[in-house]
């Protein structure tokens, strides 16, 4: 997916592919944490530490990506 966006120049700003990578990795990591077999304990709202970090990365990367794409 990222290679397609890069090769077809769909993302115009530099660093856009990296921000999309951060977001997609964080989404996948968030999902994988639900299926882990070990019990790491719940921190906040029933989410693990890795899920909370993933949410923070998704939000920050998404905001930066949107801000950069809307710049002229």
Short mmCIF file of C-alpha atoms in Angstrom, two decimals:
data_model
loop_
_atom_site.label_atom_id
_atom_site.label_comp_id
_atom_site.label_asym_id
_atom_site.label_seq_id
_atom_site.Cartn_x
_atom_site.Cartn_y
_atom_site.Cartn_z
CA UNK A 1 0.00 0.00 0.00
CA UNK A 2 2.72 2.48 0.98
CA UNK A 3 4.85 1.46 -1.99
CA UNK A 4 1.90 2.10 -4.30
CA UNK A 5 1.36 5.57 -2.83
CA UNK A 6 5.07 6.36 -3.13
CA UNK A 7 5.51 5.06 -6.67
CA UNK A 8 2.41 6.82 -8.00
CA UNK A 9 3.26 10.06 -6.17
CA UNK A 10 -0.10 10.23 -4.41
CA UNK A 11 1.50 11.86 -1.35
CA UNK A 12 2.94 15.21 -2.34
CA UNK A 13 4.68 16.37 0.86
CA UNK A 14 7.98 14.94 2.06
CA UNK A 15 7.62 12.68 5.07
CA UNK A 16 4.03 11.73 4.24
CA UNK A 17 4.86 8.09 3.61
CA UNK A 18 6.73 7.89 6.92
CA UNK A 19 3.74 9.33 8.78
CA UNK A 20 1.43 6.84 7.06
CA UNK A 21 3.81 4.05 8.07
CA UNK A 22 3.67 5.18 11.70
CA UNK A 23 -0.12 5.22 11.59
CA UNK A 24 -0.52 1.85 9.86
CA UNK A 25 2.01 0.14 12.14
CA UNK A 26 0.27 1.55 15.19
CA UNK A 27 -3.14 0.36 14.00
CA UNK A 28 -1.78 -3.13 13.39
CA UNK A 29 0.00 -3.17 16.75
CA UNK A 30 -3.20 -2.05 18.49
CA UNK A 31 -5.13 -4.93 16.89
CA UNK A 32 -2.42 -7.53 17.59
CA UNK A 33 -2.43 -6.64 21.29
CA UNK A 34 -6.04 -7.88 21.55
CA UNK A 35 -4.97 -11.35 20.39
CA UNK A 36 -1.89 -11.80 22.59
CA UNK A 37 -2.04 -14.86 24.80
CA UNK A 38 -0.15 -13.46 27.78
CA UNK A 39 -1.71 -11.32 30.46
CA UNK A 40 0.07 -8.01 30.75
CA UNK A 41 -2.58 -6.35 32.84
CA UNK A 42 -4.91 -3.52 32.04
CA UNK A 43 -3.75 0.02 32.51
CA UNK A 44 -6.52 2.43 31.53
CA UNK A 45 -9.94 1.69 30.09
CA UNK A 46 -8.99 -1.97 29.69
CA UNK A 47 -6.16 -1.21 27.27
CA UNK A 48 -2.56 -2.32 27.57
CA UNK A 49 0.41 0.02 27.60
CA UNK A 50 1.26 -0.84 23.97
CA UNK A 51 -2.29 -0.02 22.90
CA UNK A 52 -2.18 3.34 24.64
CA UNK A 53 1.13 4.18 22.99
CA UNK A 54 -0.32 3.10 19.64
CA UNK A 55 -3.30 5.41 20.11
CA UNK A 56 -1.01 8.33 20.92
CA UNK A 57 1.12 7.66 17.83
CA UNK A 58 -1.97 7.34 15.61
CA UNK A 59 -3.38 10.64 16.84
CA UNK A 60 -0.12 12.60 16.64
CA UNK A 61 0.89 11.18 13.24
CA UNK A 62 -2.61 11.74 11.86
CA UNK A 63 -2.70 15.36 12.99
CA UNK A 64 0.75 16.08 11.55
CA UNK A 65 -0.15 14.32 8.28
CA UNK A 66 -3.40 16.26 7.89
CA UNK A 67 -1.73 19.56 8.74
CA UNK A 68 1.07 18.96 6.22
CA UNK A 69 -1.31 17.86 3.44
CA UNK A 70 -3.45 20.99 3.88
CA UNK A 71 -0.48 23.37 3.64
CA UNK A 72 -0.02 25.09 0.32
#
